[in-house]
XYZ file of C-alpha atoms in Angstrom:
634
model
C 0.000 0.000 0.000
C 2.780 2.376 0.888
C 4.483 1.624 -2.454
C 1.310 2.524 -4.366
C 0.988 5.814 -2.485
C 4.548 6.678 -3.395
C 3.905 6.003 -7.106
C 0.665 8.018 -7.041
C 2.286 11.080 -5.547
C 5.349 10.913 -7.759
C 5.884 14.036 -9.900
C 4.512 13.804 -13.433
C 6.807 13.738 -16.442
C 7.767 17.314 -17.462
C 6.898 18.070 -21.109
C 9.483 20.304 -22.760
C 8.036 20.581 -26.328
C 6.402 23.876 -27.285
C 3.513 21.999 -28.964
C 1.859 21.374 -25.597
C 1.045 25.105 -25.487
C -1.500 24.425 -28.255
C -2.714 20.863 -27.582
C -4.665 19.167 -24.771
C -4.226 15.432 -24.161
C -7.120 13.020 -23.791
C -5.510 10.093 -21.899
C -8.584 7.895 -22.174
C -8.684 7.907 -26.021
C -4.938 8.443 -26.547
C -5.647 11.624 -28.574
C -4.726 15.285 -28.471
C -6.971 18.237 -29.398
C -5.727 21.448 -31.046
C -6.735 24.547 -29.107
C -6.644 26.664 -32.295
C -8.873 24.694 -34.662
C -10.261 21.906 -32.442
C -8.663 19.235 -34.663
C -8.183 15.830 -32.960
C -4.968 13.840 -33.576
C -3.753 10.417 -32.430
C -1.074 10.623 -29.742
C 1.559 7.847 -29.812
C 3.928 9.218 -27.177
C 5.674 11.547 -29.682
C 4.989 15.099 -30.879
C 5.781 14.758 -34.599
C 2.136 14.785 -35.704
C 1.418 17.850 -33.562
C 4.423 19.748 -34.926
C 3.441 18.947 -38.514
C -0.128 20.057 -37.813
C 1.056 23.424 -36.481
C 3.379 23.974 -39.450
C 0.718 23.105 -42.043
C -2.408 24.595 -40.464
C -1.078 27.415 -38.272
C 2.185 28.660 -39.860
C 2.959 31.440 -37.367
C 6.380 32.478 -36.006
C 5.453 31.101 -32.610
C 4.936 27.609 -34.014
C 8.146 27.546 -36.046
C 10.744 29.366 -33.965
C 9.990 28.709 -30.331
C 10.894 25.003 -30.216
C 14.594 25.332 -29.472
C 14.123 28.420 -27.343
C 11.459 26.862 -25.139
C 13.436 23.657 -24.680
C 16.639 25.513 -23.890
C 14.980 27.835 -21.397
C 13.175 25.047 -19.611
C 16.316 22.882 -19.412
C 18.625 25.629 -18.221
C 16.105 27.677 -16.307
C 17.577 30.825 -17.888
C 15.646 33.077 -20.267
C 17.534 33.890 -23.478
C 15.257 36.868 -24.136
C 11.673 38.004 -23.841
C 9.294 35.067 -24.274
C 7.582 35.122 -27.689
C 3.843 35.833 -27.620
C 1.799 32.704 -28.116
C -0.936 32.594 -30.746
C -3.575 32.492 -28.054
C -2.193 35.645 -26.443
C -1.907 37.287 -29.868
C -5.526 36.556 -30.825
C -6.743 37.989 -27.524
C -4.880 41.271 -27.840
C -6.935 44.259 -26.692
C -8.821 46.197 -29.427
C -8.017 49.898 -29.466
C -10.821 52.451 -29.549
C -9.762 53.513 -33.039
C -9.878 49.972 -34.417
C -13.155 49.258 -32.630
C -14.748 52.270 -34.350
C -13.326 51.228 -37.718
C -14.834 47.758 -37.374
C -18.169 49.244 -36.319
C -18.125 51.556 -39.352
C -17.407 48.616 -41.648
C -20.300 46.656 -40.159
C -22.598 49.608 -40.794
C -21.210 49.865 -44.314
C -22.078 46.185 -44.797
C -25.658 46.818 -43.671
C -26.044 49.941 -45.848
C -24.317 48.867 -49.066
C -25.670 45.313 -49.193
C -29.119 46.300 -47.846
C -28.937 43.843 -44.956
C -30.989 43.877 -41.741
C -29.218 44.534 -38.464
C -30.323 41.077 -37.393
C -27.669 39.743 -39.802
C -25.069 41.020 -37.323
C -26.759 39.189 -34.477
C -26.696 35.755 -36.100
C -24.636 33.064 -34.447
C -22.702 32.310 -37.627
C -21.700 35.940 -38.157
C -20.617 36.286 -34.548
C -18.461 33.157 -34.890
C -16.691 34.758 -37.855
C -16.066 37.974 -35.901
C -14.854 36.008 -32.902
C -12.355 34.141 -35.082
C -10.928 37.248 -36.784
C -11.222 39.701 -33.882
C -11.917 37.923 -30.581
C -11.448 41.111 -28.607
C -14.251 42.942 -30.467
C -17.810 42.800 -29.231
C -20.576 43.591 -31.726
C -22.535 46.600 -30.434
C -26.215 46.471 -29.616
C -28.871 47.467 -32.150
C -29.368 50.796 -30.410
C -25.664 51.619 -30.715
C -25.574 50.563 -34.363
C -28.596 52.714 -35.203
C -26.971 55.609 -33.395
C -23.901 55.222 -35.615
C -26.043 54.929 -38.743
C -27.847 58.168 -37.921
C -24.503 59.845 -37.225
C -23.248 58.847 -40.676
C -26.571 59.930 -42.185
C -26.199 63.411 -40.696
C -22.550 63.615 -41.812
C -23.291 62.679 -45.427
C -26.364 64.902 -45.462
C -24.322 67.921 -44.361
C -21.699 67.157 -47.010
C -24.293 66.941 -49.818
C -26.104 70.060 -48.588
C -22.849 71.979 -48.720
C -22.211 70.670 -52.253
C -25.678 71.823 -53.411
C -25.453 75.224 -51.762
C -26.402 78.032 -54.194
C -26.705 75.528 -57.067
C -29.624 75.479 -59.485
C -31.345 72.203 -58.572
C -34.018 70.184 -60.353
C -36.186 67.680 -58.485
C -38.030 64.477 -59.295
C -40.694 63.041 -57.017
C -43.049 60.081 -56.823
C -45.120 58.116 -54.315
C -45.001 54.391 -53.483
C -46.264 51.894 -50.897
C -44.112 49.457 -48.905
C -44.907 45.788 -48.266
C -46.188 46.874 -44.850
C -48.686 49.135 -46.710
C -46.969 52.297 -45.493
C -47.151 55.106 -48.080
C -43.887 56.952 -48.824
C -42.844 59.908 -50.945
C -39.356 60.024 -52.477
C -37.633 63.188 -53.681
C -34.370 63.304 -55.641
C -32.187 66.271 -56.618
C -30.133 66.818 -59.772
C -27.557 69.544 -60.345
C -24.266 70.413 -62.017
C -21.251 71.123 -59.822
C -18.695 73.892 -60.216
C -16.497 71.428 -62.122
C -19.372 70.573 -64.515
C -20.145 67.145 -63.097
C -23.735 65.904 -63.264
C -24.903 64.792 -59.807
C -28.023 62.902 -58.717
C -28.920 62.647 -55.018
C -31.747 61.098 -53.028
C -32.958 63.715 -50.550
C -35.883 62.145 -48.720
C -37.858 58.931 -48.490
C -40.416 59.894 -45.902
C -43.693 58.329 -44.829
C -46.831 60.152 -45.981
C -49.830 58.760 -44.092
C -52.127 61.654 -45.027
C -54.207 61.614 -48.212
C -52.166 62.118 -51.377
C -53.884 65.312 -52.431
C -52.203 68.113 -54.341
C -52.111 70.313 -51.226
C -50.389 67.646 -49.114
C -47.881 66.778 -51.851
C -47.044 70.456 -52.290
C -46.553 70.794 -48.533
C -44.095 67.874 -48.467
C -42.124 69.412 -51.322
C -42.002 72.776 -49.537
C -40.727 71.091 -46.366
C -37.942 69.398 -48.319
C -36.917 72.645 -50.035
C -36.769 74.473 -46.704
C -34.956 71.612 -44.938
C -32.219 71.489 -47.580
C -32.272 75.234 -48.377
C -32.548 74.518 -52.099
C -32.726 76.823 -55.104
C -35.151 74.816 -57.246
C -35.352 75.503 -60.969
C -37.622 72.720 -62.244
C -39.456 69.606 -61.054
C -40.154 66.435 -63.045
C -43.175 64.326 -62.065
C -45.586 61.778 -63.485
C -48.718 62.806 -65.348
C -51.147 62.374 -62.446
C -53.551 65.293 -62.009
C -52.696 65.613 -58.304
C -49.011 66.030 -59.187
C -49.755 68.668 -61.817
C -51.862 70.658 -59.377
C -49.261 70.290 -56.613
C -46.643 71.872 -58.886
C -48.945 74.834 -59.467
C -49.496 75.250 -55.714
C -45.793 75.142 -54.813
C -44.472 78.675 -55.342
C -40.839 77.580 -55.055
C -41.016 75.933 -58.513
C -40.377 78.306 -61.407
C -40.945 75.413 -63.851
C -42.281 71.867 -63.876
C -42.513 69.171 -66.551
C -44.259 65.850 -66.960
C -42.141 62.711 -67.222
C -41.162 62.128 -70.869
C -40.882 58.398 -70.256
C -44.444 58.139 -68.946
C -45.727 60.159 -71.879
C -43.955 57.997 -74.468
C -45.323 54.848 -72.821
C -48.855 56.246 -72.907
C -48.441 56.836 -76.649
C -47.119 53.302 -77.164
C -49.950 51.778 -75.134
C -52.488 53.574 -77.316
C -51.012 51.705 -80.299
C -50.814 48.384 -78.462
C -54.530 48.639 -77.591
C -55.537 48.530 -81.271
C -57.733 45.405 -81.730
C -55.454 43.308 -83.956
C -52.280 44.331 -82.084
C -53.920 43.593 -78.730
C -55.131 40.179 -79.933
C -51.606 39.243 -81.055
C -49.899 40.422 -77.863
C -52.488 38.536 -75.791
C -51.715 35.356 -77.714
C -47.977 35.886 -77.162
C -48.596 36.525 -73.468
C -50.488 33.225 -73.100
C -47.635 31.293 -74.715
C -45.040 32.895 -72.415
C -47.227 32.305 -69.337
C -47.515 28.602 -70.236
C -43.730 28.235 -70.167
C -43.590 30.112 -66.873
C -46.004 27.707 -65.204
C -44.908 24.359 -66.666
C -41.561 22.952 -65.562
C -41.920 20.143 -68.123
C -42.298 22.690 -70.935
C -39.275 24.642 -69.687
C -37.042 21.550 -69.696
C -38.292 20.567 -73.152
C -37.673 24.104 -74.424
C -34.089 24.036 -73.224
C -33.519 20.689 -74.935
C -35.001 21.998 -78.204
C -32.876 25.146 -78.012
C -29.731 23.040 -77.822
C -30.869 20.792 -80.672
C -31.747 23.707 -82.990
C -28.695 25.790 -82.113
C -30.783 28.641 -80.673
C -29.514 30.690 -77.741
C -30.628 29.214 -74.434
C -32.754 32.100 -73.194
C -35.811 32.059 -70.981
C -39.022 33.612 -72.240
C -39.883 36.912 -70.579
C -43.378 38.048 -69.692
C -44.521 41.650 -69.773
C -45.711 43.744 -66.852
C -48.083 46.689 -66.944
C -45.851 48.780 -64.662
C -42.578 48.029 -66.448
C -41.707 50.176 -69.427
C -40.749 48.401 -72.655
C -41.639 44.998 -71.174
C -44.058 44.214 -74.035
C -41.288 44.848 -76.555
C -38.922 42.629 -74.542
C -41.527 39.848 -74.418
C -42.200 39.935 -78.167
C -38.522 40.167 -79.096
C -37.573 37.156 -76.963
C -40.557 35.125 -78.205
C -39.665 35.881 -81.831
C -36.081 34.820 -81.154
C -37.278 31.516 -79.671
C -40.032 30.853 -82.227
C -38.674 27.559 -83.615
C -37.997 25.798 -80.275
C -41.280 27.141 -78.826
C -43.292 25.776 -81.751
C -41.427 22.470 -81.524
C -42.312 22.079 -77.833
C -45.955 23.007 -78.403
C -46.188 20.484 -81.244
C -44.724 17.660 -79.134
C -47.659 15.577 -77.830
C -45.480 14.038 -75.107
C -44.938 17.495 -73.625
C -48.035 19.539 -74.509
C -51.558 18.188 -74.349
C -53.759 18.570 -77.421
C -56.213 20.943 -75.761
C -53.444 23.203 -74.480
C -51.682 23.156 -77.868
C -54.830 24.348 -79.622
C -55.379 27.192 -77.169
C -51.767 28.373 -77.416
C -51.160 28.014 -81.150
C -50.358 31.367 -82.793
C -51.368 31.787 -86.434
C -48.795 32.580 -89.113
C -50.244 36.068 -89.605
C -49.704 36.763 -85.898
C -46.058 35.688 -86.068
C -45.625 37.985 -89.090
C -47.245 40.844 -87.182
C -44.847 40.294 -84.276
C -41.896 40.285 -86.680
C -42.953 43.645 -88.154
C -43.871 45.171 -84.801
C -40.470 44.556 -83.182
C -38.467 46.959 -85.454
C -41.021 49.684 -84.740
C -40.943 49.187 -80.972
C -37.141 48.862 -80.748
C -36.244 52.564 -81.320
C -39.062 53.626 -78.992
C -37.637 51.350 -76.302
C -34.118 52.672 -76.905
C -35.363 56.249 -76.669
C -37.047 55.561 -73.321
C -33.946 53.811 -71.964
C -31.583 56.623 -72.946
C -33.881 59.319 -71.570
C -34.086 57.471 -68.240
C -30.356 57.734 -67.634
C -29.406 59.612 -64.458
C -25.756 60.421 -65.080
C -25.960 62.285 -68.363
C -27.820 65.213 -69.912
C -31.224 63.878 -70.951
C -33.700 66.721 -71.398
C -32.168 67.914 -74.666
C -32.757 64.435 -76.155
C -36.540 64.671 -76.123
C -37.479 66.710 -79.186
C -34.659 65.636 -81.543
C -35.605 62.007 -80.885
C -39.382 62.439 -81.021
C -39.415 64.538 -84.176
C -37.071 62.099 -85.901
C -39.383 59.239 -84.927
C -42.535 61.048 -86.024
C -40.999 61.918 -89.407
C -39.038 58.714 -90.093
C -39.405 55.729 -87.757
C -43.209 55.964 -87.543
C -43.814 56.780 -91.200
C -45.755 54.032 -92.960
C -44.145 51.882 -95.664
C -45.770 50.019 -98.551
C -44.579 46.685 -97.170
C -46.219 47.281 -93.774
C -49.221 45.252 -92.713
C -52.431 47.186 -92.208
C -52.178 46.705 -88.428
C -48.614 48.054 -88.422
C -49.688 51.140 -90.383
C -52.460 51.773 -87.877
C -49.996 51.315 -85.012
C -47.518 53.791 -86.503
C -50.199 56.392 -87.210
C -51.698 56.043 -83.744
C -48.400 56.326 -81.881
C -47.212 59.188 -84.101
C -50.431 61.171 -83.512
C -50.241 60.480 -79.780
C -46.656 61.786 -79.615
C -47.539 64.879 -81.627
C -50.526 65.604 -79.387
C -48.994 64.805 -76.002
C -45.679 66.598 -76.652
C -47.326 69.409 -78.681
C -44.840 68.914 -81.510
C -46.844 71.135 -83.879
C -47.718 73.828 -81.332
C -46.595 77.423 -81.818
C -45.518 77.385 -78.156
C -42.941 74.692 -78.850
C -40.173 77.280 -79.290
C -40.689 78.522 -75.718
C -40.613 75.095 -74.108
C -37.882 74.183 -71.632
C -36.630 71.125 -73.604
C -36.097 73.284 -76.729
C -34.075 75.787 -74.686
C -32.053 72.873 -73.325
C -31.445 71.749 -76.925
C -30.001 75.145 -77.823
C -27.719 75.059 -74.784
C -26.539 71.572 -75.707
C -23.689 71.821 -78.274
C -24.950 68.628 -79.920
C -28.335 70.041 -80.964
C -27.961 73.845 -80.815
C -28.536 74.165 -84.582
C -32.168 72.949 -84.130
C -32.166 71.458 -87.634
C -34.978 69.141 -86.560
C -37.350 72.145 -86.290
C -39.030 74.168 -89.039
C -37.335 77.476 -89.860
C -39.977 79.671 -88.212
C -39.931 77.667 -84.953
C -36.124 77.717 -84.958
C -36.073 81.505 -85.239
C -38.577 81.853 -82.394
C -36.465 79.540 -80.218
C -33.346 81.608 -80.882
C -35.265 84.781 -80.026
C -36.452 83.175 -76.789
C -32.889 82.232 -75.810
C -31.731 85.790 -76.588
C -34.317 87.137 -74.145
C -33.181 84.702 -71.454
C -29.544 85.704 -71.922
C -30.425 89.399 -71.661
C -32.612 88.898 -68.588
C -29.931 86.828 -66.879
C -27.032 88.979 -68.024
C -25.620 90.005 -64.629
C -22.543 87.840 -64.915
C -18.980 88.854 -64.201
C -17.170 89.200 -67.496
C -13.760 87.519 -67.446
C -10.884 89.016 -69.343
C -9.624 87.331 -72.474
C -6.229 85.660 -72.356
C -3.962 84.448 -75.064
C -4.353 80.891 -73.811
C -8.135 81.036 -74.338
C -7.819 81.831 -78.048
C -7.275 78.226 -79.077
C -8.469 76.606 -82.279
C -10.884 73.717 -81.937
C -10.077 70.447 -83.636
C -12.073 69.913 -86.831
C -14.838 67.339 -86.437
C -14.175 65.750 -83.069
C -13.566 62.059 -83.756
C -14.505 59.394 -81.262
C -11.578 57.294 -80.059
C -11.542 53.547 -80.502
C -14.331 52.330 -78.255
C -15.521 49.067 -76.864
C -18.179 47.046 -78.637
C -20.751 48.178 -76.095
C -20.016 51.856 -76.693
C -20.030 51.324 -80.461
C -23.498 49.767 -80.252
C -24.684 52.672 -78.128
C -23.344 55.140 -80.674
C -25.289 53.406 -83.448
C -28.402 53.628 -81.269
C -27.847 57.355 -80.905
C -27.471 57.798 -84.646
C -30.689 55.904 -85.249
C -32.577 57.997 -82.695
C -31.342 61.417 -83.751
C -31.119 60.857 -87.480
C -28.962 63.267 -89.486
C -29.828 66.309 -87.373
C -26.359 67.176 -86.175
C -23.144 68.234 -87.856
C -19.565 69.256 -87.107
C -17.635 72.449 -87.829
C -14.547 74.294 -86.632
C -14.094 77.902 -85.557
C -11.869 79.876 -83.239
C -12.666 80.875 -79.684
C -12.891 84.422 -78.522
C -14.404 86.118 -75.474
C -17.461 88.337 -75.968
C -18.495 91.267 -73.840
C -22.024 91.703 -75.211
C -24.877 89.258 -74.551
C -26.008 89.259 -78.207
C -22.451 88.783 -79.436
C -21.980 85.934 -76.991
C -25.071 84.139 -78.249
C -24.234 84.783 -81.897
C -20.678 83.492 -81.439
C -21.981 80.391 -79.643
C -24.533 79.601 -82.358
C -22.418 80.352 -85.410
C -18.751 80.116 -84.518
C -18.421 77.112 -82.220
C -18.451 73.520 -83.491
C -21.206 70.999 -83.007
C -20.135 67.810 -81.309
C -21.096 64.141 -81.829
C -24.063 62.908 -79.860
C -21.850 60.507 -77.891
C -19.765 63.376 -76.488
C -20.510 64.834 -73.083
C -21.764 68.435 -73.503
C -20.745 69.281 -69.949
C -17.102 68.724 -70.848
C -17.446 71.296 -73.609
C -19.034 73.767 -71.232
C -16.189 73.208 -68.778
C -13.823 74.324 -71.542
C -15.931 77.337 -72.591
C -17.262 78.691 -69.287
C -15.066 81.807 -69.430
C -15.876 82.381 -73.071
C -19.672 82.225 -72.666
C -20.353 83.110 -68.998
C -24.038 84.016 -69.477
C -24.872 80.917 -71.477
C -22.856 78.773 -69.060
C -24.983 80.039 -66.176
C -28.178 79.127 -68.049
C -26.737 75.739 -69.016
C -26.188 74.801 -65.366
C -29.936 75.183 -64.838
C -31.391 73.720 -68.043
C -28.987 70.844 -68.644
C -29.394 69.578 -65.065
C -33.091 68.801 -65.628
C -33.707 65.036 -66.047
C -35.993 63.939 -68.879
C -37.979 61.501 -66.721
C -39.000 60.934 -63.115
C -37.325 57.522 -63.023
C -34.587 58.616 -60.541
C -37.221 58.739 -57.807
C -38.911 55.586 -59.116
C -35.640 53.656 -59.008
C -35.564 54.242 -55.279
C -38.679 52.040 -55.012
C -36.762 48.861 -55.755
C -34.028 49.860 -53.318
C -36.594 50.712 -50.668
C -38.379 47.443 -51.419
C -35.162 45.608 -50.539
C -34.913 47.705 -47.374
C -38.496 47.385 -46.109
C -38.900 43.621 -46.489
C -41.362 41.353 -44.711
C -38.611 40.535 -42.206
C -38.022 44.265 -41.618
C -41.563 45.608 -41.955
C -41.375 47.145 -38.473
C -38.549 49.534 -39.414
C -39.162 53.063 -38.239
C -39.740 55.560 -41.099
C -36.696 57.562 -39.979
C -34.567 54.418 -40.252
C -35.945 53.680 -43.728
C -35.064 57.227 -44.783
C -31.525 56.938 -43.411
C -30.805 53.518 -44.969
C -32.182 54.452 -48.409
C -30.394 57.814 -48.307
C -26.990 56.314 -47.485
C -27.268 53.433 -49.946
C -28.553 55.492 -52.897
C -26.091 58.332 -52.445
C -23.177 55.918 -52.138
C -24.029 54.392 -55.520
C -25.052 57.469 -57.481
C -22.837 60.110 -56.027
C -19.754 58.176 -54.921
C -20.195 59.397 -51.340
C -17.942 57.357 -49.077
C -19.532 56.647 -45.720
C -16.296 55.167 -44.368
C -13.286 57.461 -44.185
C -10.262 55.442 -43.055
C -6.755 56.593 -42.216
C -3.844 55.753 -44.467
C -2.743 53.229 -41.841
């Protein structure tokens, strides 16, 4: 008994290898467990497997250099230097206040940029990741995170407000309803900076529980103007009667325009509602819907596409609220005609009754084939006008008049239904945009055309209307003539290059250029004259109209104004106002999809102020390159 007690109390074998700093031994199972990655290894009374594991899986200086040092120190009892920090100690280093704030800002950036709920930061999986990379950091509470989000919101808001100060701003506005049935109003601002950059900003996405009457809409717009201290020049809105009346009630708006995109779509819909056109589009819609609801038909379609060498594309259905979706549906269906007909004719895939109800007649396929080339330029026009980051208002009348005179003119080879469609759409465009009105010369888009070096010649207008437009611009220049006149310098008297040539472009840009040429027709030209500075308003306008070159439609007119600001100071001042007006109200409508990703069913209880802050930060990061996170060079 005494011998057993002696053996029991004998000192345990001292382990000198550094690997025991990272492994725990399980005597029962003869295994060791890694403290770093929880890997389990067999232990056969030697440390080779543990050393190899540390070298392969955790290649840190501690694991590779401390073997001899640790053994030497433990054998001699003398330290050869300061003990190297173990990986456990390193991973648990304290987080400085600066780094803690940087991590918090990055988490907020993750929530804002990727439109994620704050609950994503509370998930167990996300917390495990943070614990692995930064064990010393504790994710803040929701209240703290929201406090930081609102702080960044106020910072970015102040920065944008300072950028818009004393600028001529144009607004777009629209109303929408969230999935929680909360009504919101969104307002966006558009302006040109001192360096002639076109900027688009989301100002507000605020809840509007009151009735959407003209008086209430006007009041919301007034509140936004006062909150941001804006100098508003024009507002773009949809064609609703309440919006039109609200613009009249709001005294801060010198001008307002209906959305060109909405108006074009109304004209197109009038043509699509013609009996024979409507019957054909309904038949196409039924075919597409069948392939959207039958998985068997979809698989068979893909197989037929591969057999016939047709691009493997899915059929696309149209939507009443999506512009150009009918054109997209017909174009894709025409592309996939052969495989679609093959699937519908296959009795093993499509039942006889369904095949009969879906079969499109040959005359309908021919109508679709002739309708697509007519709809394509209209769709391109709408797409280009909806762009946010380029001058769009000056596009309207050159494009529409070219379409009315060329694209929508009937041909002898056209089917009777196509002729009716062209005549209907052409008449709708002429009526809705007042293309034949004597007041056309005084319209804001025509003035924008004259201030745009691409279309200033107004060759798309009759001579009498062109003269009236030039007279109107002369009056505006005289009325707004209080501009400091810069002195002329030798450097400013530079000859322009003859006929600015586009550099070698990508295929995408080349296709876009061909689209522009199709939309505008031959209504622009190029010339070359010398620059000189004018002191008289009439001389300035005459020199601009007659002596300066036109530029290709793919060129950015703002770059030309940046070069000629000192030469034409009065016209430059007008250009900052007119060329900043968007052609459509889609900038505010695009916020709907972003807000729809923000106010989801999982986040339907978000406070309206939080919705406003999240949409504001996300939209202004994307459109205006506003960086929410400002990190040090370190």
